[in-house]
GROMACS .gro file of C-alpha atoms in nm:
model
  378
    1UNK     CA    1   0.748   0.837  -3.283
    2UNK     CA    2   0.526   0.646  -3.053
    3UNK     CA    3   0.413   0.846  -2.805
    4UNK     CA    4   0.231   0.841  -2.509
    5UNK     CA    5  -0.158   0.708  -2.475
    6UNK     CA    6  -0.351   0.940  -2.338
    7UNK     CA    7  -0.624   0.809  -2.135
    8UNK     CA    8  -0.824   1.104  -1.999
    9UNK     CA    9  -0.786   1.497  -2.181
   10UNK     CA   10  -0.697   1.614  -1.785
   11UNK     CA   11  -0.508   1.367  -1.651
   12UNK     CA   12  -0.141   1.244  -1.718
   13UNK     CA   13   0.025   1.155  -1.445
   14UNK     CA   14  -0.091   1.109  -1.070
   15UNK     CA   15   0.027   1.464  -0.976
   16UNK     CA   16  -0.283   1.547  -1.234
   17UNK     CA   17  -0.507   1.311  -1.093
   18UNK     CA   18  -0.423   1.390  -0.683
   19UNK     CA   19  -0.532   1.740  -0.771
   20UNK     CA   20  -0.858   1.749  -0.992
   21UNK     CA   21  -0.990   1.424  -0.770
   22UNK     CA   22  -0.929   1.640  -0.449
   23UNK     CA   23  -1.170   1.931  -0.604
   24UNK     CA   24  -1.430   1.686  -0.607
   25UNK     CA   25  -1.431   1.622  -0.268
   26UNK     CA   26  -1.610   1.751   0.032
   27UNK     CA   27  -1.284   1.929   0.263
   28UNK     CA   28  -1.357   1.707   0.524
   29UNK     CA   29  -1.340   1.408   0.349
   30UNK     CA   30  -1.036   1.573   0.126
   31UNK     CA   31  -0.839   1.611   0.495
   32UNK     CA   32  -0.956   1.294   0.588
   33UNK     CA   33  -0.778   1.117   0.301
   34UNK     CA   34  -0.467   1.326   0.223
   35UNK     CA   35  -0.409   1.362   0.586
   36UNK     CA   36  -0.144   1.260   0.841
   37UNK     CA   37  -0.038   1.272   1.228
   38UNK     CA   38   0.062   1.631   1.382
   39UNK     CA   39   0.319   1.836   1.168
   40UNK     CA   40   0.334   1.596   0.837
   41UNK     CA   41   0.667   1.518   0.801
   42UNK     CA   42   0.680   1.188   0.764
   43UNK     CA   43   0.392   1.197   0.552
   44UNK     CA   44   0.569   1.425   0.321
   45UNK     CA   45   0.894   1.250   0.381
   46UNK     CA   46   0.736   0.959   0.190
   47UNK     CA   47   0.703   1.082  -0.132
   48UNK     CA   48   1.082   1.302  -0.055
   49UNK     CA   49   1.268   1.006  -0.008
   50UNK     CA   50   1.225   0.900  -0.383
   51UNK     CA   51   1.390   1.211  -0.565
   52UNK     CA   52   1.724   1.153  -0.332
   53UNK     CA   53   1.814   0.896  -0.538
   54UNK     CA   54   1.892   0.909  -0.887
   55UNK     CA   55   1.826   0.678  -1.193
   56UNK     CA   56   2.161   0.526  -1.335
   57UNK     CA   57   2.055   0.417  -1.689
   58UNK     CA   58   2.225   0.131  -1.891
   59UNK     CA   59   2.216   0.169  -2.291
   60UNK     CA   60   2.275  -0.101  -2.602
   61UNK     CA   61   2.045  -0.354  -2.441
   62UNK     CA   62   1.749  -0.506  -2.686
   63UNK     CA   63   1.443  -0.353  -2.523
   64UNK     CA   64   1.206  -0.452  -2.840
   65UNK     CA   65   1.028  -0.710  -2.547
   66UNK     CA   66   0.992  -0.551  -2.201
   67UNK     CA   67   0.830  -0.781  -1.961
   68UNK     CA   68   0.663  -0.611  -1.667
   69UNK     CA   69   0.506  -0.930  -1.514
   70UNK     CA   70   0.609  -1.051  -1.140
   71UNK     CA   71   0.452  -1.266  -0.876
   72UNK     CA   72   0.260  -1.197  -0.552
   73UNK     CA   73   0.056  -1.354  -0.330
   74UNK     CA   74   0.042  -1.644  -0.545
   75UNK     CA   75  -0.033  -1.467  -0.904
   76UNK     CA   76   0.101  -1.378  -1.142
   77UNK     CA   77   0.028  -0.997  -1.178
   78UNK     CA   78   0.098  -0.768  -1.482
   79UNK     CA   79   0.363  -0.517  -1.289
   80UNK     CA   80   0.438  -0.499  -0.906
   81UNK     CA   81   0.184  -0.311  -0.814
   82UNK     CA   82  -0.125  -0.350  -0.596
   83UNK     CA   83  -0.376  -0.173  -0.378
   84UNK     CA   84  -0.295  -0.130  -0.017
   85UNK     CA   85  -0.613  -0.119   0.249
   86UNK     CA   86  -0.729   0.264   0.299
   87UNK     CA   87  -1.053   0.331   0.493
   88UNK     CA   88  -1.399   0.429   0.360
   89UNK     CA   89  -1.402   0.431  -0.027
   90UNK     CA   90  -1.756   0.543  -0.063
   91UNK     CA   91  -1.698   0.873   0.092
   92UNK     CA   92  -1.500   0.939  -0.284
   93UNK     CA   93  -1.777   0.796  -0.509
   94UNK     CA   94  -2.065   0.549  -0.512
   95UNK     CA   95  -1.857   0.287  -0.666
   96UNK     CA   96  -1.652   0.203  -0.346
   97UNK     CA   97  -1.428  -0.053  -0.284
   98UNK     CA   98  -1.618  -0.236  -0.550
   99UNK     CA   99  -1.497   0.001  -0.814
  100UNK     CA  100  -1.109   0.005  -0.680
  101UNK     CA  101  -1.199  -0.401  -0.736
  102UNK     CA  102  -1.286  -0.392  -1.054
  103UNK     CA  103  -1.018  -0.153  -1.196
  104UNK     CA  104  -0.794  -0.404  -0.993
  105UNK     CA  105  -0.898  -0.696  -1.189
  106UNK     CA  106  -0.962  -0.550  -1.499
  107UNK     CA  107  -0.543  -0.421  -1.472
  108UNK     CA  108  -0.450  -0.739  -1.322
  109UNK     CA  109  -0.314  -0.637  -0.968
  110UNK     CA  110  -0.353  -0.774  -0.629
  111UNK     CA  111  -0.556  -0.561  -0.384
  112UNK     CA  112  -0.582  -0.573   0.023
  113UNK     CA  113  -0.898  -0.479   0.157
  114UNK     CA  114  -0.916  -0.269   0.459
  115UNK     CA  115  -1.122  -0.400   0.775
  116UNK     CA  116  -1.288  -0.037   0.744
  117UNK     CA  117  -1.420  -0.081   0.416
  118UNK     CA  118  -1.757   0.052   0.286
  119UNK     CA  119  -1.833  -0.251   0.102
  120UNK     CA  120  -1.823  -0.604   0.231
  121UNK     CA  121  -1.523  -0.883   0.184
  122UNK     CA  122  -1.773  -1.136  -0.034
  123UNK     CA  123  -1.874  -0.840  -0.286
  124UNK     CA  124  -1.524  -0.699  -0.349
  125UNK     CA  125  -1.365  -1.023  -0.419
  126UNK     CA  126  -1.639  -1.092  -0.655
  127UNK     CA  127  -1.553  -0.828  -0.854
  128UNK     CA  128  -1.219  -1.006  -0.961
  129UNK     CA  129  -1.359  -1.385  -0.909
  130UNK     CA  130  -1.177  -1.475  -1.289
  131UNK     CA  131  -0.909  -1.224  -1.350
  132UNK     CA  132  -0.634  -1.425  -1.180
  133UNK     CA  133  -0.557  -1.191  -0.907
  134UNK     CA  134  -0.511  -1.258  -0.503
  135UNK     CA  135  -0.685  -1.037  -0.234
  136UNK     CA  136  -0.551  -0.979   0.085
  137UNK     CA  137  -0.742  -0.851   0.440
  138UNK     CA  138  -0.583  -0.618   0.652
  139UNK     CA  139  -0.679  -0.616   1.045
  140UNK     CA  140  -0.611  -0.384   1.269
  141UNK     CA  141  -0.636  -0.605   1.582
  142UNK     CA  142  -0.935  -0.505   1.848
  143UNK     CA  143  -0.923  -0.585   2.228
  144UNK     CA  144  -1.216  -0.840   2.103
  145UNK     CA  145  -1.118  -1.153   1.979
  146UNK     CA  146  -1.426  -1.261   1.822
  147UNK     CA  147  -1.428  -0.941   1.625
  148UNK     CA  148  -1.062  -1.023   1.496
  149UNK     CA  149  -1.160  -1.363   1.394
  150UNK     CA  150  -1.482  -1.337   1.246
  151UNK     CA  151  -1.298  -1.096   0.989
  152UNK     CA  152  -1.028  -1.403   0.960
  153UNK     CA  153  -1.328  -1.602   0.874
  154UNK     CA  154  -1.496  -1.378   0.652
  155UNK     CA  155  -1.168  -1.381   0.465
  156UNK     CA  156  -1.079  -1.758   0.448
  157UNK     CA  157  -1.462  -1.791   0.350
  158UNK     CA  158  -1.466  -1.532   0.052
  159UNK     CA  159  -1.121  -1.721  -0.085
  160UNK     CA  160  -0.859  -1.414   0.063
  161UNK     CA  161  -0.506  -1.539   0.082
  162UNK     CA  162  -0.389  -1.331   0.365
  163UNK     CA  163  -0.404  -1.128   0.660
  164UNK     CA  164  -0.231  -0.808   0.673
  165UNK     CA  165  -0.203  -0.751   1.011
  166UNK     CA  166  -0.160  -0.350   1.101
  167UNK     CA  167   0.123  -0.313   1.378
  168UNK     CA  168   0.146   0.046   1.386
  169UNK     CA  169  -0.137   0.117   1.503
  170UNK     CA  170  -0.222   0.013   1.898
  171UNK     CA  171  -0.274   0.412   2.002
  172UNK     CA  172  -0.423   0.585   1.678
  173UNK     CA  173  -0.221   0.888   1.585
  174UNK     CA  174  -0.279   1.264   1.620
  175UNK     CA  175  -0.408   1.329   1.318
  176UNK     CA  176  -0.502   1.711   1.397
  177UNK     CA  177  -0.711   1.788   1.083
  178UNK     CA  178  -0.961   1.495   1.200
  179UNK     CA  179  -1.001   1.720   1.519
  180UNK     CA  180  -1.024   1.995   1.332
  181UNK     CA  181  -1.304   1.937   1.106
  182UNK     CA  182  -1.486   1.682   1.364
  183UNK     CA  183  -1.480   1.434   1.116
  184UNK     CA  184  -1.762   1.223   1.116
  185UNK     CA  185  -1.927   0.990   0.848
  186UNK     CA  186  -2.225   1.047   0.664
  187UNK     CA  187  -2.498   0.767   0.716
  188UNK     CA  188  -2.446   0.606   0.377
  189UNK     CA  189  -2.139   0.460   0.476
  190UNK     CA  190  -2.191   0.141   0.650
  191UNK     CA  191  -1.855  -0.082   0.724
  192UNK     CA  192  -1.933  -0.459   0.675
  193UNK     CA  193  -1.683  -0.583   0.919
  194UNK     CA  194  -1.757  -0.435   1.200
  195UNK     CA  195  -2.202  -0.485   1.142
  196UNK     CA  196  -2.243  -0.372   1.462
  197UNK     CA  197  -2.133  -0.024   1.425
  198UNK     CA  198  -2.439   0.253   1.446
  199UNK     CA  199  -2.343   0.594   1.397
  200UNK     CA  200  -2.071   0.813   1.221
  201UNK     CA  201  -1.809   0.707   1.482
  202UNK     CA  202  -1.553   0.467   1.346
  203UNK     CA  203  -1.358   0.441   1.693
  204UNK     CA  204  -1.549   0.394   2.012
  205UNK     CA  205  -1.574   0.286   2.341
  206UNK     CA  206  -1.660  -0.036   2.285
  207UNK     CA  207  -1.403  -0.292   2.300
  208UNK     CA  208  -1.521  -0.437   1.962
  209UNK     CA  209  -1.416  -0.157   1.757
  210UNK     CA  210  -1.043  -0.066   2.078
  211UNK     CA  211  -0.739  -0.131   1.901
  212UNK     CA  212  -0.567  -0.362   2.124
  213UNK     CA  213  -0.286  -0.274   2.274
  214UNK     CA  214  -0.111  -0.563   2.442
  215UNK     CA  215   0.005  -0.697   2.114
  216UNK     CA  216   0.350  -0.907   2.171
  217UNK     CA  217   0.549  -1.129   1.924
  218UNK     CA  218   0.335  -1.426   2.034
  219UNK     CA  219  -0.021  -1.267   1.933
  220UNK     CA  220   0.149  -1.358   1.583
  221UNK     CA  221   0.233  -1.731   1.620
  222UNK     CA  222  -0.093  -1.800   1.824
  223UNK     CA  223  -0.289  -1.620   1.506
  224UNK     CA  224  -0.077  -1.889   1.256
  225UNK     CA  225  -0.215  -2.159   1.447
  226UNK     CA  226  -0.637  -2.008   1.405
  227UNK     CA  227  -0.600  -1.977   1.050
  228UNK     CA  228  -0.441  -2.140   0.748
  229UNK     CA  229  -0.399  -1.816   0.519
  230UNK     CA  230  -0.050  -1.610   0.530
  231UNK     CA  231   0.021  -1.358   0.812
  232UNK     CA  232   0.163  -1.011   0.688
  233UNK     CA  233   0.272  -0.780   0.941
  234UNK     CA  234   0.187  -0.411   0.784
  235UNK     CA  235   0.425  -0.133   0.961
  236UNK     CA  236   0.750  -0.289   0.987
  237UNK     CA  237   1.053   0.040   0.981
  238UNK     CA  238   1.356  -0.162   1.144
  239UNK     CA  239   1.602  -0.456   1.109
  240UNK     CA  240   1.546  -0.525   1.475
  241UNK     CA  241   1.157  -0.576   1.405
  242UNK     CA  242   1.184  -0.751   1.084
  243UNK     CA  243   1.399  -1.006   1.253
  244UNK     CA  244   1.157  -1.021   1.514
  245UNK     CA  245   0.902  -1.102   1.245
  246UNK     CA  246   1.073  -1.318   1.054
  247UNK     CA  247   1.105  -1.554   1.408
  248UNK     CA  248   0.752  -1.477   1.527
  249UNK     CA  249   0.646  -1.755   1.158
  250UNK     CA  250   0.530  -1.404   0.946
  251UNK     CA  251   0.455  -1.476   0.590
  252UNK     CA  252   0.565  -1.198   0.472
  253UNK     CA  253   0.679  -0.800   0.548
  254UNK     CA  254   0.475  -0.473   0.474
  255UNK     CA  255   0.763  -0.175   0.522
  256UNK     CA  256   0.472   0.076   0.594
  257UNK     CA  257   0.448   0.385   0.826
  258UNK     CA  258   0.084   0.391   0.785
  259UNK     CA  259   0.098   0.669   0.523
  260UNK     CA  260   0.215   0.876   0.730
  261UNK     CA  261  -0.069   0.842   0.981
  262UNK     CA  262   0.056   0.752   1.323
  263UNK     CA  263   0.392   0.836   1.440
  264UNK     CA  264   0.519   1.149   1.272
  265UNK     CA  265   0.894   1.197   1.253
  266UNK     CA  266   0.888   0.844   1.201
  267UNK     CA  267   1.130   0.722   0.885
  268UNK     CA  268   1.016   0.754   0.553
  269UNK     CA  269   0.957   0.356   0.429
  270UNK     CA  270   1.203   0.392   0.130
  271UNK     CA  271   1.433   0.479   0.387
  272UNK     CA  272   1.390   0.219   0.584
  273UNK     CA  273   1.376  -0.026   0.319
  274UNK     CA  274   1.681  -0.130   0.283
  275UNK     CA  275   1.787  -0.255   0.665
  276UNK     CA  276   1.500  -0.411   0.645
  277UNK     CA  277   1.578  -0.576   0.303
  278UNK     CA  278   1.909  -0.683   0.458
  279UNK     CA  279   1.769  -0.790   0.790
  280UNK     CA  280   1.512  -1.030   0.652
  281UNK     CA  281   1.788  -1.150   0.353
  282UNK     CA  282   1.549  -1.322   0.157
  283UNK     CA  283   1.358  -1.562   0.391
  284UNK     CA  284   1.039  -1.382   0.347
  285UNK     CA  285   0.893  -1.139   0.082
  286UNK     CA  286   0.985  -0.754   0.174
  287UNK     CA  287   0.715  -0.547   0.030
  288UNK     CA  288   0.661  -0.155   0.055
  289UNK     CA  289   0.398   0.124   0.051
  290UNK     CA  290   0.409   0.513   0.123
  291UNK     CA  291   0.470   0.776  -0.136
  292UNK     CA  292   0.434   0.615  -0.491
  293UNK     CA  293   0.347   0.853  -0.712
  294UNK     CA  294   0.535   0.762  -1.044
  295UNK     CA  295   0.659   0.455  -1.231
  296UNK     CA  296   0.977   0.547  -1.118
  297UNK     CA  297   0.890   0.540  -0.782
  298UNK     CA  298   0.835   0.200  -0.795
  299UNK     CA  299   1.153   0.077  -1.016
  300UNK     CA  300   1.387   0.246  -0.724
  301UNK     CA  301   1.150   0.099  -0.471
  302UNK     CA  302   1.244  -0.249  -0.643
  303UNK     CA  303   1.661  -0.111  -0.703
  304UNK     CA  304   1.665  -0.144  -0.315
  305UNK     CA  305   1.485  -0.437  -0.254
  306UNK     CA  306   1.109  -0.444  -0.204
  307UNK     CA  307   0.946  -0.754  -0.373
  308UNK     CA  308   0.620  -0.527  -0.471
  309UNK     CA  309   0.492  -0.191  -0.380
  310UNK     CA  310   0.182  -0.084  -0.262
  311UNK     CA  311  -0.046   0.259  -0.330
  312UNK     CA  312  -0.372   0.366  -0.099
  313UNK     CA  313  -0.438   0.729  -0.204
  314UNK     CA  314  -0.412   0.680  -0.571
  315UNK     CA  315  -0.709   0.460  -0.555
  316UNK     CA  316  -0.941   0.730  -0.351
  317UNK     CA  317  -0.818   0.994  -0.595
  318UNK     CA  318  -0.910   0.791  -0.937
  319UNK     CA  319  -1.263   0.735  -0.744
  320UNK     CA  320  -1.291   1.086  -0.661
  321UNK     CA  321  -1.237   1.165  -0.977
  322UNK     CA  322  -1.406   0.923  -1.203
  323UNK     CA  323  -1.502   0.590  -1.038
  324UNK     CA  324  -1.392   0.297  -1.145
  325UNK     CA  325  -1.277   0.490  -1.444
  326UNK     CA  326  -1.072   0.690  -1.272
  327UNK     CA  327  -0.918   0.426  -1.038
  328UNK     CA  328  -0.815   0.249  -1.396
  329UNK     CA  329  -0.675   0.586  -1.529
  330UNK     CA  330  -0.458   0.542  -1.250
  331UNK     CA  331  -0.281   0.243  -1.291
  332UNK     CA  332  -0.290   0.287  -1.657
  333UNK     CA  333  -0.079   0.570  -1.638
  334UNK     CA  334   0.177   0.420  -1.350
  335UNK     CA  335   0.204   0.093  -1.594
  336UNK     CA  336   0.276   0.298  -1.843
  337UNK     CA  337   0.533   0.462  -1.657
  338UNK     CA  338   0.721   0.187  -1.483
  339UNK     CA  339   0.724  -0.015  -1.845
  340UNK     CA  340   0.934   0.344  -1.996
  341UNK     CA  341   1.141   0.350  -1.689
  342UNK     CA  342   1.229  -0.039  -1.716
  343UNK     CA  343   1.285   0.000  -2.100
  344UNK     CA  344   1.507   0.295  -2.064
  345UNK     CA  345   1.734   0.207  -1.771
  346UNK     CA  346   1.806  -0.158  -2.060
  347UNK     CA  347   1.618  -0.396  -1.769
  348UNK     CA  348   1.332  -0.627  -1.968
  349UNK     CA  349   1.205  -0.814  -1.651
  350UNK     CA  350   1.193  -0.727  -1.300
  351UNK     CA  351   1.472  -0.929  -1.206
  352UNK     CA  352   1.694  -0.739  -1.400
  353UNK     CA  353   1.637  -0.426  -1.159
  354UNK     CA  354   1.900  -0.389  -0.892
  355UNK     CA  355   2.077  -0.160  -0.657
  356UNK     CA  356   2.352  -0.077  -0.891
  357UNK     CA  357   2.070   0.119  -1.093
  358UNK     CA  358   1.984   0.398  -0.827
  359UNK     CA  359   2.281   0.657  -0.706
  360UNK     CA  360   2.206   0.839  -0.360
  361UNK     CA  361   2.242   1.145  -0.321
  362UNK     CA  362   2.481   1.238  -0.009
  363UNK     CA  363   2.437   1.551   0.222
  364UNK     CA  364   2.753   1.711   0.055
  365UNK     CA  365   2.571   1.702  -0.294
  366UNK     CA  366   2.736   1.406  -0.488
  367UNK     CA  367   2.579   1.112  -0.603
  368UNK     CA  368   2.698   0.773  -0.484
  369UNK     CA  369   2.646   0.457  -0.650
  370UNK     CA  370   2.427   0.172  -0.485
  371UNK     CA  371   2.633  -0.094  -0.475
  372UNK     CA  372   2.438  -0.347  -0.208
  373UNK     CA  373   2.296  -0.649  -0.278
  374UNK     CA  374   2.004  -0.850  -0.103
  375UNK     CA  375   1.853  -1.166  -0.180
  376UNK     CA  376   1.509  -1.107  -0.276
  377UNK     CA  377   1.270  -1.398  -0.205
  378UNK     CA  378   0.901  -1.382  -0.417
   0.00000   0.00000   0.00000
């Protein structure tokens, strides 16, 4: 029969990977990474959510052709998955953001770099200059505006087609193992973005590097009329917000809880995808990160409405473990996965995934069929 490919002897799933790349890094960094605010429950709530519902398989459908392919940012990408910004790739491996790039391209996948990267905007969309993909730059907004926009620049310069603009994040969270372990940053690790940084301190005194936190609904139309590439507002949990969003002229919808990072007890994001799916009813794209660890992660993720899903961790893990090698290991394997689960629930493109494929299950211990339908908008 045609099993499985086998790309590395240790790893064969993400479970795998999470695990033997976290023994090859330093604890500090290892908290750093895997970490969230206070208790972790949200953080753990993100990867929870997924095994409440369950698959609802259809059979008899001609599955000899299964086509993964979707849209995003423009391109046309080879499954609907992409890299969402995390912070400081080069404390996993020398290869950086530049190998996450790479692996990107070489799979076909969009990527959003992170503001706090180790390597700059020009070099990591370099790395993918002819493969077809899009790359996106997240901001968290500072209290200086000339920091914001010279990223915005830097961006519209190095041919980015968006700004994912963080809006979960004007107080940083309580993330208690970064007290614990003082966590500071070796001198290697230099962050592009911000040039003017000098130290191991990412967050300072200085207003260039404050998160601002007097953002309003209007910060987001004034920022559509200083630059010409989409606005994506990253954090997004309710229906009242994403309407909010959808009036303030954003381009498009990140349901994110920052991993986990800031608010805990906040919801989980596949939780909260779907008022947000029917709040926004198709007039933007809907997109989700937070707790993908499986191809099937991402085909329920796309049952209840997300447009494309996003991963952060995966990426540091695959470096940790094996570079840029690693970091293709990785999506490999989820491809892999999400092609079997697409196959075996009879759905041969994307469109043909909908709510009527998941069942929920209900505090009383049945299962309940997912019967709601959203327009989706790509």
């Amino acid at each position: 029969m045609n099993r499985a490919t086998t790309y590395d002897d240790k790893i064969h799933c993400i479970a795998d990977l999470e695990n033997e790349g976290n023994k090859k890094l330093a604890p500090m960094v290892r908290d750093f990474y895997n970490g969230g605010s206070m208790d972790l429950n949200t953080l753990k709530e993100n990867k929870s959510s997924y095994d409440r519902y369950r698959l609802r398989p259809r059979v008899m459908v001609d599955v000899t052709e299964v086509d993964t392919s979707t849209t995003c940012l423009g391109s046309n990408v080879a499954f609907p998955l992409g890299f969402s910004p995390s912070a400081n790739h080069g404390l996993a491996h020398p290869d950086a953001e530049g190998g996450t790039s790479r692996a990107a391209a070489k799979k076909r996948i969009n990527m959003v770099l992170s503001s706090w990267s180790n390597t700059s905007p020009k070099v990591v969309a370099e790395q993918g200059k002819d493969a077809g993909i899009s790359y996106a730059q997240q901001l968290s907004a500072v209290k200086d505006e000339e920091t914001n926009m010279s990223i915005i620049r830097n961006a519209e310069e190095f041919g980015y087609k968006a700004i994912f603009l963080s809006v979960d994040c004007p107080w940083l969270g309580r993330r208690l193992n970064e007290m614990k372990n003082t966590f500071a940053l070796p001198s290697h690790c230099t962050f592009p973005c911000y040039p003017f940084i000098n130290g191991d301190n990412m967050v300072s005194g200085d207003n260039r590097t404050q998160y601002e936190t007097n953002l309003t609904w209007s910060y987001i139309k004034d920022l559509k009329k200083k630059t010409k590439l989409q606005i994506w507002l990253k954090g997004i949990l309710t229906a009242e917000d994403a309407e909010l969003a959808v009036n303030a002229g954003a381009d498009g919808i990140v349901v994110s809880n920052h991993g986990g990072r800031q608010l805990d007890g906040a919801m989980s994001t596949l939780d909260a995808l779907p008022e947000v799916v029917q709040a926004v009813r198709g007039r933007i794209p809907v997109h989700i990160d937070g707790g993908i660890r499986r191809g099937s992660d991402i085909f329920k993720a796309l049952a209840l409405g997300a447009d494309y899903c996003w991963v952060g961790r995966i990426a540091l893990w695959g470096l940790a473990y094996k570079g840029e090698e690693g970091v293709s290991i990785a999506l490999n394997i989820l491809h892999d996965e999400f092609s079997l689960v697409m196959a075996l629930m009879g759905c041969t493109t994307v469109q043909d995934i909908k709510p009527e494929h998941l069942a929920r299950m209900s505090e009383d211990g049945r299962l309940h069929k997912v019967t709601r339908r959203v327009e989706a908008k790509l």
